[in-house]
Amino acid sequence: MSINIYKASAGSGKTYTLVKEYIKQLLSNRNNKPHRELLAITFTNKASSEMKSRIISTLHEFSKESRSASYDSIYNTLKLELAYSEKQLRIKSKQALSSILHHYSFFSVSTIDKFIYKIIKGFSYELELPSNFEVEMDKDHIIEEGVV
């Protein structure tokens, strides 16, 4: 298992890099449902949604016989890095897209908050938390409850 961490400022191409790396890992994996083994974590819901959308649209474009020219950069980069022929890349992309769409609940592109919540929820019994616990993110509400 390897973990890749990318740190970059606004407008530096983080989403492009994350999408490229996610698809690279997805297409190079020999597993039947490779997206089950991948997790991408972002800071905001907007970034998470954007990344999911780009992954799906990129795989869709790669699956077609003739793709939009706007995908040429990522297509050529991945083709070179994976050492795939055009046919291999198209077939692998089609398979990956189909797998994601048929098993969408395992498509894990999430925010840090949601990821941590899933972990806590999974260990709620061991942590002796009630099964219906809630996480409060509004600090003003927490202070108000604590003072009253």
Short mmCIF file of C-alpha atoms in Angstrom, two decimals:
data_model
loop_
_atom_site.label_atom_id
_atom_site.label_comp_id
_atom_site.label_asym_id
_atom_site.label_seq_id
_atom_site.Cartn_x
_atom_site.Cartn_y
_atom_site.Cartn_z
CA MET A 1 0.00 0.00 0.00
CA SER A 2 1.33 3.41 -0.89
CA ILE A 3 0.07 6.83 0.09
CA ASN A 4 0.60 9.85 -2.12
CA ILE A 5 0.17 13.30 -0.63
CA TYR A 6 0.03 16.39 -2.83
CA LYS A 7 0.35 19.82 -1.30
CA ALA A 8 -0.28 22.83 -3.53
CA SER A 9 -1.75 26.30 -3.49
CA ALA A 10 -4.92 27.54 -5.16
CA GLY A 11 -4.90 27.49 -8.96
CA SER A 12 -1.82 25.27 -9.23
CA GLY A 13 -3.57 22.34 -10.91
CA LYS A 14 -4.33 20.17 -7.87
CA THR A 15 -7.57 18.79 -9.28
CA TYR A 16 -5.91 17.96 -12.62
CA THR A 17 -3.07 16.16 -10.81
CA LEU A 18 -5.40 14.28 -8.46
CA VAL A 19 -7.67 13.21 -11.32
CA LYS A 20 -4.68 12.08 -13.40
CA GLU A 21 -3.18 10.11 -10.52
CA TYR A 22 -6.53 8.60 -9.54
CA ILE A 23 -7.18 7.45 -13.11
CA LYS A 24 -3.60 6.19 -13.44
CA GLN A 25 -4.01 4.06 -10.31
CA LEU A 26 -7.44 2.95 -11.46
CA LEU A 27 -6.30 1.84 -14.92
CA SER A 28 -3.10 0.16 -13.77
CA ASN A 29 -4.86 -1.93 -11.10
CA ARG A 30 -5.51 -5.56 -12.04
CA ASN A 31 -8.48 -5.87 -9.65
CA ASN A 32 -12.01 -6.36 -11.00
CA LYS A 33 -13.28 -3.31 -9.08
CA PRO A 34 -10.15 -1.18 -8.67
CA HIS A 35 -11.97 1.91 -7.38
CA ARG A 36 -12.78 -0.02 -4.18
CA GLU A 37 -9.10 0.21 -3.26
CA LEU A 38 -8.70 3.91 -3.95
CA LEU A 39 -9.47 6.87 -1.72
CA ALA A 40 -9.07 10.53 -2.63
CA ILE A 41 -9.53 13.12 0.11
CA THR A 42 -10.10 16.82 -0.46
CA PHE A 43 -10.95 19.75 1.81
CA THR A 44 -14.31 20.90 0.50
CA ASN A 45 -17.52 19.36 -0.81
CA LYS A 46 -17.12 21.47 -3.95
CA ALA A 47 -13.64 20.05 -4.61
CA SER A 48 -14.86 16.51 -3.93
CA SER A 49 -17.79 16.92 -6.30
CA GLU A 50 -15.58 18.51 -8.98
CA MET A 51 -13.07 15.69 -8.73
CA LYS A 52 -15.72 12.97 -9.03
CA SER A 53 -17.22 14.74 -12.01
CA ARG A 54 -13.85 15.09 -13.73
CA ILE A 55 -12.93 11.45 -13.15
CA ILE A 56 -16.21 10.27 -14.66
CA SER A 57 -16.09 12.67 -17.62
CA THR A 58 -12.44 11.87 -18.32
CA LEU A 59 -13.06 8.12 -18.29
CA HIS A 60 -16.09 8.67 -20.53
CA GLU A 61 -14.01 10.65 -23.03
CA PHE A 62 -11.21 8.07 -22.94
CA SER A 63 -13.78 5.33 -23.69
CA LYS A 64 -14.87 6.92 -26.96
CA GLU A 65 -13.33 6.30 -30.38
CA SER A 66 -12.83 10.03 -30.88
CA ARG A 67 -12.48 12.21 -27.80
CA SER A 68 -12.65 15.96 -27.31
CA ALA A 69 -9.35 17.78 -27.92
CA SER A 70 -9.56 19.27 -24.40
CA TYR A 71 -8.66 15.82 -23.02
CA ASP A 72 -5.55 15.36 -25.19
CA SER A 73 -3.09 16.51 -22.53
CA ILE A 74 -4.19 14.11 -19.80
CA TYR A 75 -4.81 11.35 -22.36
CA ASN A 76 -1.32 11.56 -23.83
CA THR A 77 0.30 11.83 -20.40
CA LEU A 78 -1.50 8.75 -19.08
CA LYS A 79 -0.92 6.79 -22.30
CA LEU A 80 2.80 7.47 -21.97
CA GLU A 81 3.01 6.83 -18.19
CA LEU A 82 1.01 3.58 -18.40
CA ALA A 83 2.64 2.48 -21.67
CA TYR A 84 -0.78 1.60 -23.12
CA SER A 85 -1.84 1.61 -26.72
CA GLU A 86 -4.86 3.70 -27.68
CA LYS A 87 -7.00 0.57 -27.77
CA GLN A 88 -5.79 -0.60 -24.34
CA LEU A 89 -6.45 2.80 -22.81
CA ARG A 90 -9.92 2.94 -24.35
CA ILE A 91 -10.86 -0.57 -23.17
CA LYS A 92 -9.44 -0.08 -19.66
CA SER A 93 -11.23 3.28 -19.35
CA LYS A 94 -14.52 1.74 -20.47
CA GLN A 95 -14.13 -1.09 -17.93
CA ALA A 96 -13.22 1.31 -15.10
CA LEU A 97 -16.11 3.63 -15.90
CA SER A 98 -18.55 0.72 -15.99
CA SER A 99 -17.24 -0.60 -12.68
CA ILE A 100 -17.58 2.81 -11.01
CA LEU A 101 -21.10 3.33 -12.31
CA HIS A 102 -22.25 -0.16 -11.32
CA HIS A 103 -20.64 0.06 -7.86
CA TYR A 104 -20.86 3.79 -7.24
CA SER A 105 -21.08 3.49 -3.45
CA PHE A 106 -17.44 2.36 -3.45
CA PHE A 107 -16.30 5.43 -5.43
CA SER A 108 -14.47 7.15 -2.56
CA VAL A 109 -13.70 10.77 -3.27
CA SER A 110 -14.51 12.49 -0.02
CA THR A 111 -13.78 15.42 2.24
CA ILE A 112 -11.54 14.98 5.26
CA ASP A 113 -14.57 15.57 7.54
CA LYS A 114 -16.66 12.82 5.91
CA PHE A 115 -13.74 10.41 5.93
CA ILE A 116 -13.05 10.93 9.64
CA TYR A 117 -16.78 10.64 10.38
CA LYS A 118 -16.87 7.26 8.58
CA ILE A 119 -13.94 6.04 10.67
CA ILE A 120 -15.52 7.18 13.94
CA LYS A 121 -18.88 5.67 12.92
CA GLY A 122 -17.14 2.38 12.12
CA PHE A 123 -15.51 2.31 15.54
CA SER A 124 -18.45 3.74 17.52
CA TYR A 125 -18.92 0.50 19.48
CA GLU A 126 -15.23 0.24 20.41
CA LEU A 127 -15.19 3.94 21.32
CA GLU A 128 -18.29 3.36 23.48
CA LEU A 129 -20.27 5.95 21.54
CA PRO A 130 -24.02 5.61 21.08
CA SER A 131 -24.86 4.25 17.62
CA ASN A 132 -26.89 7.37 16.81
CA PHE A 133 -24.21 9.92 17.74
CA GLU A 134 -23.93 13.15 15.78
CA VAL A 135 -20.93 15.32 15.02
CA GLU A 136 -21.55 19.03 15.55
CA MET A 137 -19.48 21.33 13.37
CA ASP A 138 -20.99 24.63 14.54
CA LYS A 139 -18.60 25.82 17.25
CA ASP A 140 -20.93 28.66 18.30
CA HIS A 141 -23.71 26.14 18.92
CA ILE A 142 -21.36 23.98 21.01
CA ILE A 143 -20.27 26.98 23.12
CA GLU A 144 -23.88 28.03 23.59
CA GLU A 145 -24.85 24.50 24.71
CA GLY A 146 -21.87 24.36 27.09
CA VAL A 147 -22.55 27.73 28.70
CA VAL A 148 -26.31 27.23 29.22
#
